[in-house]
XYZ file of C-alpha atoms in Angstrom:
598
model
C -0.196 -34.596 -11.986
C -2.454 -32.078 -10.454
C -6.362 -31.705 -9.815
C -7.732 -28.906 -12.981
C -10.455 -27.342 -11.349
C -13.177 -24.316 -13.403
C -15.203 -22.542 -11.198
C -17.369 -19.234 -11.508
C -16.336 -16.579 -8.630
C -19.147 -15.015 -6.547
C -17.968 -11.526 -5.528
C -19.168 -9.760 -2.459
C -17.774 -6.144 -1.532
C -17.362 -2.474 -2.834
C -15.042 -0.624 -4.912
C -14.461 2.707 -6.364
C -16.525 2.995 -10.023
C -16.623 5.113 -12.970
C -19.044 4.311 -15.837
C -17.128 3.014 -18.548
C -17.527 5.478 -22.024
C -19.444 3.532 -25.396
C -15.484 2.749 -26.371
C -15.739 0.235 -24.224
C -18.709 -1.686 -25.332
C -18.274 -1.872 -28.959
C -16.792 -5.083 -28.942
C -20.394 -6.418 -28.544
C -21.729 -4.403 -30.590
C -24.240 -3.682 -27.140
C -24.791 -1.834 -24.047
C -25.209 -3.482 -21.074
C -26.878 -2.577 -18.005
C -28.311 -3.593 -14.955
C -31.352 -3.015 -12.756
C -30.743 -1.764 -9.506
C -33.815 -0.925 -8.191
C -38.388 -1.750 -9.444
C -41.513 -0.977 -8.546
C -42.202 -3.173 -5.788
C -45.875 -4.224 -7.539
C -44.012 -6.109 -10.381
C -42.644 -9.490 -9.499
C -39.937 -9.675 -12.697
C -38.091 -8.359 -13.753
C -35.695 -8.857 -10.469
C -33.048 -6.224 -9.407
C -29.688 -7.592 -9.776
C -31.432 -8.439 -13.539
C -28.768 -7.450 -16.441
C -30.240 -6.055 -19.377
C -28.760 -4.848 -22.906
C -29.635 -3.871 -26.118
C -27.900 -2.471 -29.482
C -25.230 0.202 -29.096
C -26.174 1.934 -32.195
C -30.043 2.073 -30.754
C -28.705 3.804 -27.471
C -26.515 6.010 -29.010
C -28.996 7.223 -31.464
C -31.892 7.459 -27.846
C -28.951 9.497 -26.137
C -28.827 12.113 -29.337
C -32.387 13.286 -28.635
C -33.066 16.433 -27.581
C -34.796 15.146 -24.648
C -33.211 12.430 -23.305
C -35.422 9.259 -22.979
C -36.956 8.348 -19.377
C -37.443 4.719 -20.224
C -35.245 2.489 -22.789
C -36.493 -0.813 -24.572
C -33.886 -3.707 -23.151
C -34.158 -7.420 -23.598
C -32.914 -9.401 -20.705
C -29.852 -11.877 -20.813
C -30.357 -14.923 -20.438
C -33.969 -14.615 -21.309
C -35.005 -17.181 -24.576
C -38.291 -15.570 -25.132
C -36.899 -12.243 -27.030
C -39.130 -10.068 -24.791
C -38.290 -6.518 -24.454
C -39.164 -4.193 -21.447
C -39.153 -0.739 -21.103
C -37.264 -0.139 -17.906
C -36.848 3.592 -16.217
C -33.200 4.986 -16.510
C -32.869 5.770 -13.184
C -33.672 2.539 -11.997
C -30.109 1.224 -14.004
C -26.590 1.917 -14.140
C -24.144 0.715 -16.695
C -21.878 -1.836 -17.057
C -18.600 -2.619 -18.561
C -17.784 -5.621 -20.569
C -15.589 -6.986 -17.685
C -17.981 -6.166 -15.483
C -20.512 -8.343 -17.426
C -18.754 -10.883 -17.589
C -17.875 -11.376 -13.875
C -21.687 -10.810 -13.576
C -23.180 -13.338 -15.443
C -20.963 -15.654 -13.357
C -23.762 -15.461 -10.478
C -26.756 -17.290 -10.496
C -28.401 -15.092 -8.066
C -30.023 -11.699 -9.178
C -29.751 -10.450 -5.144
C -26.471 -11.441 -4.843
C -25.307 -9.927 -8.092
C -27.184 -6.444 -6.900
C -25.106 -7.097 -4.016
C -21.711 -7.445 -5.637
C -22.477 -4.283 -8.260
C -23.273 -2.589 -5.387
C -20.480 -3.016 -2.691
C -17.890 -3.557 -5.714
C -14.840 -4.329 -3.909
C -14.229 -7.801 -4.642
C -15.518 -7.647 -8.227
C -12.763 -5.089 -8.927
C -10.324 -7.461 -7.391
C -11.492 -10.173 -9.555
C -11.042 -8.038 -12.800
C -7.041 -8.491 -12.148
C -7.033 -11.985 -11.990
C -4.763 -13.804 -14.110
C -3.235 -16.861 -15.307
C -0.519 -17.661 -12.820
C -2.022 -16.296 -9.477
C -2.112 -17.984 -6.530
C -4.763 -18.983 -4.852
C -6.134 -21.210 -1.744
C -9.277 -23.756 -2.079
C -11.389 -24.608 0.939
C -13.023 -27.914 1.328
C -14.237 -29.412 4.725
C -12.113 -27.107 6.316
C -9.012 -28.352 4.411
C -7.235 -25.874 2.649
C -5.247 -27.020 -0.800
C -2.988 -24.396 -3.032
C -3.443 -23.902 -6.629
C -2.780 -21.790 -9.489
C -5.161 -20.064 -12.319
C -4.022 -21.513 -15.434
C -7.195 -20.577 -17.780
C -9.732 -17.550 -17.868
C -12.383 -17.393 -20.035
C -16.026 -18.625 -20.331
C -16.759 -22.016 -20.534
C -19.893 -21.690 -22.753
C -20.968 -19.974 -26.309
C -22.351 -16.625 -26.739
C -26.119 -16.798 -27.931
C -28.384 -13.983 -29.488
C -30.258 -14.348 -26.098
C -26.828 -14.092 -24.535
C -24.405 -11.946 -26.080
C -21.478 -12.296 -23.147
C -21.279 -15.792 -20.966
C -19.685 -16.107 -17.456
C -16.174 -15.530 -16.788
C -14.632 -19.080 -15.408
C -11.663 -19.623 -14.445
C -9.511 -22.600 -13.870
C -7.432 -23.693 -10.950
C -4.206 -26.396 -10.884
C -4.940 -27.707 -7.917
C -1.777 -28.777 -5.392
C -1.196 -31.765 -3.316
C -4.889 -33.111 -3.314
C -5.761 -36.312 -2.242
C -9.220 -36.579 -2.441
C -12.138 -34.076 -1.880
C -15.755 -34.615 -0.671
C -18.563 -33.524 -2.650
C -20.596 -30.537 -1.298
C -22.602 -29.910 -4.143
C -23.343 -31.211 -7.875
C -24.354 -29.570 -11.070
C -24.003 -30.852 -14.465
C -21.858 -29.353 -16.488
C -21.471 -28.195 -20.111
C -18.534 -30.434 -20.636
C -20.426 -32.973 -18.941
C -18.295 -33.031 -15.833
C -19.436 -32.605 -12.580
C -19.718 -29.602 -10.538
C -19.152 -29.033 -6.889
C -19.643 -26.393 -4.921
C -16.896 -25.255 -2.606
C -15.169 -22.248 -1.289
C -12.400 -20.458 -2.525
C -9.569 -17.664 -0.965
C -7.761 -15.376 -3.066
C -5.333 -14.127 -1.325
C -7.236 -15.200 1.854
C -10.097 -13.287 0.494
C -13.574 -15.557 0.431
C -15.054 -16.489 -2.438
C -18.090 -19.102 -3.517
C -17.250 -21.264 -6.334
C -18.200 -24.154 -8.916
C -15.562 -26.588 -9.458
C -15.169 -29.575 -11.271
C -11.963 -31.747 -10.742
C -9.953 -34.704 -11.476
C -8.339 -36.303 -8.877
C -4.333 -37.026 -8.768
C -3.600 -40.436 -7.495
C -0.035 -39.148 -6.373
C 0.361 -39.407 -2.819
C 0.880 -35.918 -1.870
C 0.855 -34.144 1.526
C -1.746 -31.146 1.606
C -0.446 -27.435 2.229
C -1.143 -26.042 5.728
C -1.735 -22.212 5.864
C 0.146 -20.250 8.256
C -0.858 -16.810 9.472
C -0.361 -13.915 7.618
C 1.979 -11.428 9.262
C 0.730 -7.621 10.273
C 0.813 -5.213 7.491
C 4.054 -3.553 7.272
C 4.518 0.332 6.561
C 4.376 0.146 3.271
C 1.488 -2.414 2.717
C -0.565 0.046 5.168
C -0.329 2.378 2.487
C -0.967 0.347 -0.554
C -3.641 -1.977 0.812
C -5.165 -0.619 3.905
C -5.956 2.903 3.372
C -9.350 4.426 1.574
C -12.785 3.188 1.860
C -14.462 -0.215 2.005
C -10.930 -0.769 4.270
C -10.708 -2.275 7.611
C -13.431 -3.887 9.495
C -17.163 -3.820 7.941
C -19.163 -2.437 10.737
C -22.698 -3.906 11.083
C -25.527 -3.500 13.841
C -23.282 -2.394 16.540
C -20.441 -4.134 15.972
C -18.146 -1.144 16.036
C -16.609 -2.168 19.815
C -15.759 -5.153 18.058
C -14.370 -3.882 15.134
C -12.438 -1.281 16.647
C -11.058 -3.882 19.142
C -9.836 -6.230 15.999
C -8.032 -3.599 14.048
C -6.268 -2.356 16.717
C -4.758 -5.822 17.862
C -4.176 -7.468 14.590
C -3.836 -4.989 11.893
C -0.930 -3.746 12.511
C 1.008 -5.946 15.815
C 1.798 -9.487 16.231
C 1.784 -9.450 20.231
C -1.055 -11.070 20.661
C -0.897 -13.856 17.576
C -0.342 -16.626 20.204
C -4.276 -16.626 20.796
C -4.538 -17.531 17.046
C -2.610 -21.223 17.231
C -3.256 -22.187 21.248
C -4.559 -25.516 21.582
C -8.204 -24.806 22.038
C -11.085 -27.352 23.593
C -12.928 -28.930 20.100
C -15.962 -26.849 20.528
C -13.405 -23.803 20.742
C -12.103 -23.975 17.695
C -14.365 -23.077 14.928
C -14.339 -19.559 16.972
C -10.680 -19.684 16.834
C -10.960 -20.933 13.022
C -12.784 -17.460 12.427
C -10.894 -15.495 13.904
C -7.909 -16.443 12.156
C -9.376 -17.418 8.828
C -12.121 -15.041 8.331
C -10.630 -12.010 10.123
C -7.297 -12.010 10.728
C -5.764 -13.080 7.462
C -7.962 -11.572 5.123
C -7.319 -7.996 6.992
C -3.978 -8.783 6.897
C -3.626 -9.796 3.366
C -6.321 -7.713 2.018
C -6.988 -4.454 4.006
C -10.835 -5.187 4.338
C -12.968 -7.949 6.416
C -16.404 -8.271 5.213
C -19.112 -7.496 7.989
C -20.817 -10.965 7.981
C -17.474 -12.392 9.106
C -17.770 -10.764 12.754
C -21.153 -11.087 12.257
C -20.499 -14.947 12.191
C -18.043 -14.816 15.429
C -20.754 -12.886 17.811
C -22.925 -15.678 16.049
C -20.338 -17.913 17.892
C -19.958 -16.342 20.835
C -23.699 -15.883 21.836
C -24.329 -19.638 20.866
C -22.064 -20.615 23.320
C -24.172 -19.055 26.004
C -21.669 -15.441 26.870
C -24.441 -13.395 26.157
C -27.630 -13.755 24.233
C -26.800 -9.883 22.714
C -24.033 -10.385 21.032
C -25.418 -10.189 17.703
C -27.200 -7.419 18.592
C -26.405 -4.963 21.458
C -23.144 -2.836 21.916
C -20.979 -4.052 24.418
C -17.615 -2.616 25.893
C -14.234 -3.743 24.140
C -13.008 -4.828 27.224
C -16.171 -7.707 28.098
C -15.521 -8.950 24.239
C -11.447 -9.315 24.843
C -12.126 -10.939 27.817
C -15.066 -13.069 26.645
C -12.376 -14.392 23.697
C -8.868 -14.414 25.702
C -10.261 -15.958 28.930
C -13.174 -18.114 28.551
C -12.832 -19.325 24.547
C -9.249 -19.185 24.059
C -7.691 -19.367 28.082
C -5.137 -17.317 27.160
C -2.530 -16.646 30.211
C -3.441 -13.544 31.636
C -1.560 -10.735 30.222
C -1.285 -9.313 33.041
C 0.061 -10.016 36.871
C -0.307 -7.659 39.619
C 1.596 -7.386 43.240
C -0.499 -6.259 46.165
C 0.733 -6.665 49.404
C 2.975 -9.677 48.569
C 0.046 -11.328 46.790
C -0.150 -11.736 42.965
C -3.649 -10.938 40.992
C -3.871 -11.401 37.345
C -6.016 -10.177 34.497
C -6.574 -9.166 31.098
C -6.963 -5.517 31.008
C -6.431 -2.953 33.515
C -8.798 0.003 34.375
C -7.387 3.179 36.104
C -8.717 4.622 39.200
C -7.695 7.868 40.406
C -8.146 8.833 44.091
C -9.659 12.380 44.466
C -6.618 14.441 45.465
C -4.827 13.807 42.397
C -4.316 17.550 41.382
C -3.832 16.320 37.628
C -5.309 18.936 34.761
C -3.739 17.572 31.388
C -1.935 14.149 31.866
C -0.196 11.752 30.113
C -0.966 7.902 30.310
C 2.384 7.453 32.409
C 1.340 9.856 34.819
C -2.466 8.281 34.711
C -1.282 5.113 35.439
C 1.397 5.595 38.110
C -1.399 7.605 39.669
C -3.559 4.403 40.024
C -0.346 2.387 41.151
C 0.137 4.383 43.731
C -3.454 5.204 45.204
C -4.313 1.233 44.975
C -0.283 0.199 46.116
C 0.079 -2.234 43.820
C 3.250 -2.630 41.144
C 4.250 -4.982 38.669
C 5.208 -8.619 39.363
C 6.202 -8.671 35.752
C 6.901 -6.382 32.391
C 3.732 -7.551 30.083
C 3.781 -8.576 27.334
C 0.664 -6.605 25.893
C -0.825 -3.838 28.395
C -4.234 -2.586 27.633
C -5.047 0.170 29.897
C -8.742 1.521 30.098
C -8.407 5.513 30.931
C -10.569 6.870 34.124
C -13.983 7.428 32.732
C -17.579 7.564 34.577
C -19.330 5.572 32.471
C -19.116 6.044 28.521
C -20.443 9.784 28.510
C -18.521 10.959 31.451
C -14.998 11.768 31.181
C -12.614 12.905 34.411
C -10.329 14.906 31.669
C -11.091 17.241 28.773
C -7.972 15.743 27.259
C -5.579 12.770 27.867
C -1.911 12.875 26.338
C -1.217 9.088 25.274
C 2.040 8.359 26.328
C 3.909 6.956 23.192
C 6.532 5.196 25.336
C 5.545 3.619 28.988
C 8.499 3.445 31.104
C 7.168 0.518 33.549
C 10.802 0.366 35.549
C 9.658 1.586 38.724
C 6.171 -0.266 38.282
C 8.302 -3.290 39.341
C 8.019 -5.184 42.397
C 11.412 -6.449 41.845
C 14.205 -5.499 39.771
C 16.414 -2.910 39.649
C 15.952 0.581 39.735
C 18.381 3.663 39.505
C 18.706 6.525 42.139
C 16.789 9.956 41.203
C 19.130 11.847 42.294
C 22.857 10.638 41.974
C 21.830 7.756 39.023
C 23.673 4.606 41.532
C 21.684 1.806 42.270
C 18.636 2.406 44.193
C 17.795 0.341 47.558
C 14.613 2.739 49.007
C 11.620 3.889 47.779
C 9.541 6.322 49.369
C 5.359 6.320 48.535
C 5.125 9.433 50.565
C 7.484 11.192 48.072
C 4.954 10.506 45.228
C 3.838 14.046 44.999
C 6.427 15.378 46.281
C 7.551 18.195 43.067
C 10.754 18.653 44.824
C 12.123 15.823 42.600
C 9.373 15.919 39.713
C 5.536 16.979 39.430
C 4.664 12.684 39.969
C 6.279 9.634 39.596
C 7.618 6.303 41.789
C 10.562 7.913 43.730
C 13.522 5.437 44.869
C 16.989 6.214 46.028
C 20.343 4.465 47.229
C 20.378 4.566 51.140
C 22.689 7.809 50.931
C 20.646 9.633 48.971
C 17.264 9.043 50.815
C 19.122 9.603 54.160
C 19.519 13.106 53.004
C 16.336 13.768 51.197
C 14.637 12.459 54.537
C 16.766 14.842 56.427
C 14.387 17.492 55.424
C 12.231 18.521 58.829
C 8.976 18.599 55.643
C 10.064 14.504 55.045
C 10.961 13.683 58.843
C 7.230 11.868 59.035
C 8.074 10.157 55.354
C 8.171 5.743 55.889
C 10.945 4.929 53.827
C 10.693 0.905 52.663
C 13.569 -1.254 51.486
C 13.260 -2.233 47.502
C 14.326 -6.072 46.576
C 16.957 -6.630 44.935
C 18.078 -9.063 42.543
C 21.511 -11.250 43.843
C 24.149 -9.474 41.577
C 23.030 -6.272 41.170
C 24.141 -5.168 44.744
C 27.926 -5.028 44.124
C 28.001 -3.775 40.433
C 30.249 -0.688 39.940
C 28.486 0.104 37.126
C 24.711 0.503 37.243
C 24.223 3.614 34.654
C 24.273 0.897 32.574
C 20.939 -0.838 33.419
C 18.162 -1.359 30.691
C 14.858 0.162 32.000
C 11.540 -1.736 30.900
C 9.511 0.427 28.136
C 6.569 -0.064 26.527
C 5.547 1.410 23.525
C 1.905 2.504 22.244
C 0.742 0.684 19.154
C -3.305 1.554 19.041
C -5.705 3.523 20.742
C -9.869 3.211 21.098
C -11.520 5.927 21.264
C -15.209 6.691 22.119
C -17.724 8.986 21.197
C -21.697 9.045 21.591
C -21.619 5.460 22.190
C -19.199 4.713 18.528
C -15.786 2.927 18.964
C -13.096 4.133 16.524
C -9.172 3.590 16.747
C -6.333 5.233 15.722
C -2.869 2.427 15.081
C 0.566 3.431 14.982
C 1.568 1.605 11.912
C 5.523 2.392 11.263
C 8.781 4.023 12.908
C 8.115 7.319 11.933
C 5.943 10.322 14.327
C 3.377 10.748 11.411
C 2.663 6.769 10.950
C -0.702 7.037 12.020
C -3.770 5.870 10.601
C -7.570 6.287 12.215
C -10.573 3.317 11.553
C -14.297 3.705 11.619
C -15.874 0.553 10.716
C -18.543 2.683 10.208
C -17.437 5.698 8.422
C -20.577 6.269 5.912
C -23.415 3.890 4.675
C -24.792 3.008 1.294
C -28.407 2.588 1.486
C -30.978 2.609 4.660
C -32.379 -0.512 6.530
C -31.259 -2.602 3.730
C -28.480 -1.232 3.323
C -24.876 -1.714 4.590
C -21.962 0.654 6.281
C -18.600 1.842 4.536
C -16.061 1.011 6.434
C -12.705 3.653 5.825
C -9.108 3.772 7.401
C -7.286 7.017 6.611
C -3.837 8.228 7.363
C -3.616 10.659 10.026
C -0.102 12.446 10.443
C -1.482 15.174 12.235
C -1.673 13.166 15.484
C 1.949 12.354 15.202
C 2.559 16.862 15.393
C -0.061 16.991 18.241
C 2.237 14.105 19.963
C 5.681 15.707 19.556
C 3.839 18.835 21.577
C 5.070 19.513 24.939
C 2.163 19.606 27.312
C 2.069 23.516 28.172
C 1.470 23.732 24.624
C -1.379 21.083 23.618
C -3.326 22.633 27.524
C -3.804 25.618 24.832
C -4.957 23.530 22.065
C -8.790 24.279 21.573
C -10.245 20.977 20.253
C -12.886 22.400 18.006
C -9.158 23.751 16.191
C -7.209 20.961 16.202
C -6.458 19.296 12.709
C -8.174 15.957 11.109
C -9.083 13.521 14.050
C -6.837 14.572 16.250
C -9.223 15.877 18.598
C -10.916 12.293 18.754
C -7.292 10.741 20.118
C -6.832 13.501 22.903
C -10.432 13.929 23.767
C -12.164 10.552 23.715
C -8.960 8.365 24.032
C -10.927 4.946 25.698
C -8.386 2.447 26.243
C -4.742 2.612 25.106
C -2.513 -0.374 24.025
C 0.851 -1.114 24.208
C 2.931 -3.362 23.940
C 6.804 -4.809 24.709
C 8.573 -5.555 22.083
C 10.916 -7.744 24.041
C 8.556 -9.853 26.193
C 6.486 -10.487 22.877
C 9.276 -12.775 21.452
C 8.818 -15.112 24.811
C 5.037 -15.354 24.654
């Protein structure tokens, strides 16, 4: 036996709308609509108010030659029979479904709300008996099934279309605390809990019976990154991604890049956290994570809720407020909530630092005009001698910038692969020159564009004998590499695996706005770009339009050699591309062998 449960579903984001034609509505025998905006002197009727009256009475207003400014509406719900003449442009239309999902909502503001951003509500209208869905109580989480749709009371004169209910099979409950009670038609009790459809947050009004079965209740697990084709059936258009919201777009931009689309860094999301951790780690799983995962869109009050969190434990009392840098938020959440191992470990002079990101820092003699991230990167290696004491896991490199406004290139070419071999302080390495294994490396042959225009040079000990031969290399201070035991005496060291990286998201910056483009899929034109704050709906009371868009042209720009993107004007380049190359922030990237370990 299994806990029945009817509750009313409170809908809270935006989708795409078209005002349904008077076919629609004549199973009423009514038009509905509802007020979106009033004078500000009158205290009711409320926005978020639905109003209707007879379809034959609009339709006949709508054949004047003039068509009216005001229409006579009586308001649902309202027992009094009152009529109001209420501006047109103050109203929009409604479907039937619409209606219906409507009247669920007690609250006019949050039913504005829900008309309004739209996303969920259209979600809702596919509902049907037989989907699958999650109920929250107390933090628990129990599966369940819809097994009825409909309302659960009669239509009146005063009330021509009830609620939509629905009602849930509930799985392996044992028992549930009450949050809230209401009486109910049925004469049931009510409680108020919260729901995830498809890991997608709703409020709802339950009423249950309990199963005396002992059963064990269903854990969630984390949703896995989108895969190719979900990016394209679930991620892409607007009110998609990350809901920006008072400068929250370094956040935003941060979060879609890690978790969209890559798993590398899902170990943060199960880690055994310190108890007044975990409700931070709870959101970011629960509210963030999964739903952008599952459902291509994470409401804005969700993040607003985890800089909530992080500025009441005492990181910063801006948070909710002030932009910050990606790179203070990832460390705020990998180091000090979560104590996540650093990602990653540096050698300098036989000593081992370790840390979370890694900025670049170019000495001033670096003669670069158009580089890649390899070249950026071994760059900073060598000016600050430090190398690898280990291939990462996840690398997040922040490019050479002064500041936010001031950049050091016009253009940076992200490397799509990251050959990290020679970044090793140990392991081995080939020969430059003959391919055999290599035993020297030489720093003063960095720039040397004998052998190639940058780049770690090592050699086997014939090889650099000759190369240092050279009376131009005589004052060159050859150093021994180490060696792993075994590799010295193998015949056959063409053979050796070298240690890539590849690039799975990028940040970019502009006038103080975060974006981010994601390499979502195998193929060079799998690229989408993410603005949590792509347009806006309203002004101070508002709220931003989040959008995620594919972007293939980056993938063409990529495939360019660099002699031909140094003569790509910006202002010409196609889509966004000129965002990637020209305000490129931090680049991530990832191993997709050292993942599977950590």
């Amino acid at each position: 036996m299994c806990a029945v449960c009817v509750f009313c579903v409170s809908l809270y984001s935006r989708y795409p709308f078209t005002s349904p034609g008077l076919g629609n509505m004549a199973s009423t025998d009514n038009v509905y609509f509802i007020l979106t905006k009033k004078d500000e002197w009158i205290a009711f009727p409320k926005a978020g108010s639905i109003f209707f009256m007879p379809e034959n009475k609009f339709i006949s207003e709508m054949k004047k030659s003039s068509p009216p400014l005001k229409l006579r509406m009586r308001l649902m719900k309202h027992h009094s029979g009152r009529e109001y003449d209420l501006e047109t442009n103050d109203m929009e239309q409604l479907c039937v479904e619409e209606v219906e999902l409507l009247q669920a909502l007690p609250d006019d503001a949050e039913r504005l709300r829900c008309f309004r951003e739209r996303h969920d509500l259209q979600a809702a209208m596919q509902l049907v008996i037989g989907t699958e869905v999650t109920v929250e109580e107390a933090g628990k989480k129990f599966r369940g099934v819809i097994q009825y749709t409909g309302p659960i009371t009669s239509a009146s004169i005063s009330c021509p279309i009830p609620g939509s209910f629905f009602g849930i099979e509930l799985q392996f409950v044992q028992q549930l605390s009450v949050a809230h009670t209401l009486q109910q038609p049925f004469g049931h009790l009510l409680y108020l809990l919260s729901v995830y459809i498809h890991n997608r947050i709703f409020g709802v009004y339950v009423f249950f019976f309990l199963d005396q079965t002992d059963h064990s209740t269903a854990e969630l697990q984390t949703v896995p990154p989108m895969s190719t084709e979900q990016v394209e059936q679930l991620l892409t258009g607007r009110m998609k991604g990350i809901q920006g919201h008072c400068n929250s777009c370094y956040m935003d931009a941060a979060l879609f890049s890690l978790f969209s689309c890559s798993s590398v860094l899902d170990s943060m999301l199960f880690k055994s956290t310190p108890p007044q951790d975990a409700p931070i780690q709870r959101t970011l799983l629960n509210d963030i994570v999964n739903p952008l995962r599952s459902n291509g869109f994470v409401e804005g009050k969700h993040i607003m809720k985890l800089r909530q969190q992080l500025q009441k434990h005492g990181y910063s009392q801006s948070f909710t407020t002030d932009e910050k840098d990606p790179e203070e938020f990832l460390s705020v959440i990998m180091h000090h909530i979560l104590a996540l191992d650093p990602l990653l470990k540096l050698s300098a002079a036989g000593k081992v630092q370790e840390s979370y990101c890694y900025q670049i820092f170019l000495d001033q003699n670096h003669r670069l005009v158009l580089p890649t991230v390899q070249q950026l990167l071994e760059h900073s290696f060598h000016s600050a001698g430090l190398k690898l004491a280990e291939v990462p896991s996840c690398l997040i490199l922040q490019m050479p910038r002064f500041g936010k406004k001031f950049k050091m290139f016009d253009k940076i070419i992200p490397s799509l692969e990251l050959d990290v071999t020679d970044l090793l302080s140990e392991g081995p390495q080939q020969c430059m020159v003959c391919g055999t294994l290599a035993q020297i490396e030489c720093i003063d042959c960095f720039k040397d564009p004998l052998f190639s225009p940058t780049g770690f040079k090592v050699f086997c000990r014939n090889c650099s004998e000759q190369v240092h031969s050279h009376p131009q290399r005589l004052s060159h201070k050859p150093e021994s590499l180490e060696i792993p035991k075994g590799y010295v005496e193998r015949k056959n060291p063409h053979t050796m695996i070298r240690d890539k990286m590849e690039l799975f998201a990028v940040l970019c910056i502009e006038t103080s706005h975060y974006v981010s483009f994601v390499k979502y899929g195998p193929n060079t034109e799998d690229w989408i770009f993410f603005d949590s704050m792509a347009d806006r709906q309203g002004e101070t009371d508002g709220f931003n339009i989040p959008e995620v868009h594919p972007c293939p042209e980056v993938g063409e720009y990529l495939k360019m050699s660099p002699s031909e993107l140094a003569h790509q004007a910006p202002r010409d380049m196609k889509g966004v591309a000129k965002r990637l190359f020209c305000d490129a922030y931090m680049c991530l990237y990832q191993s997709t062998t050292m993942c599977l370990y950590r």
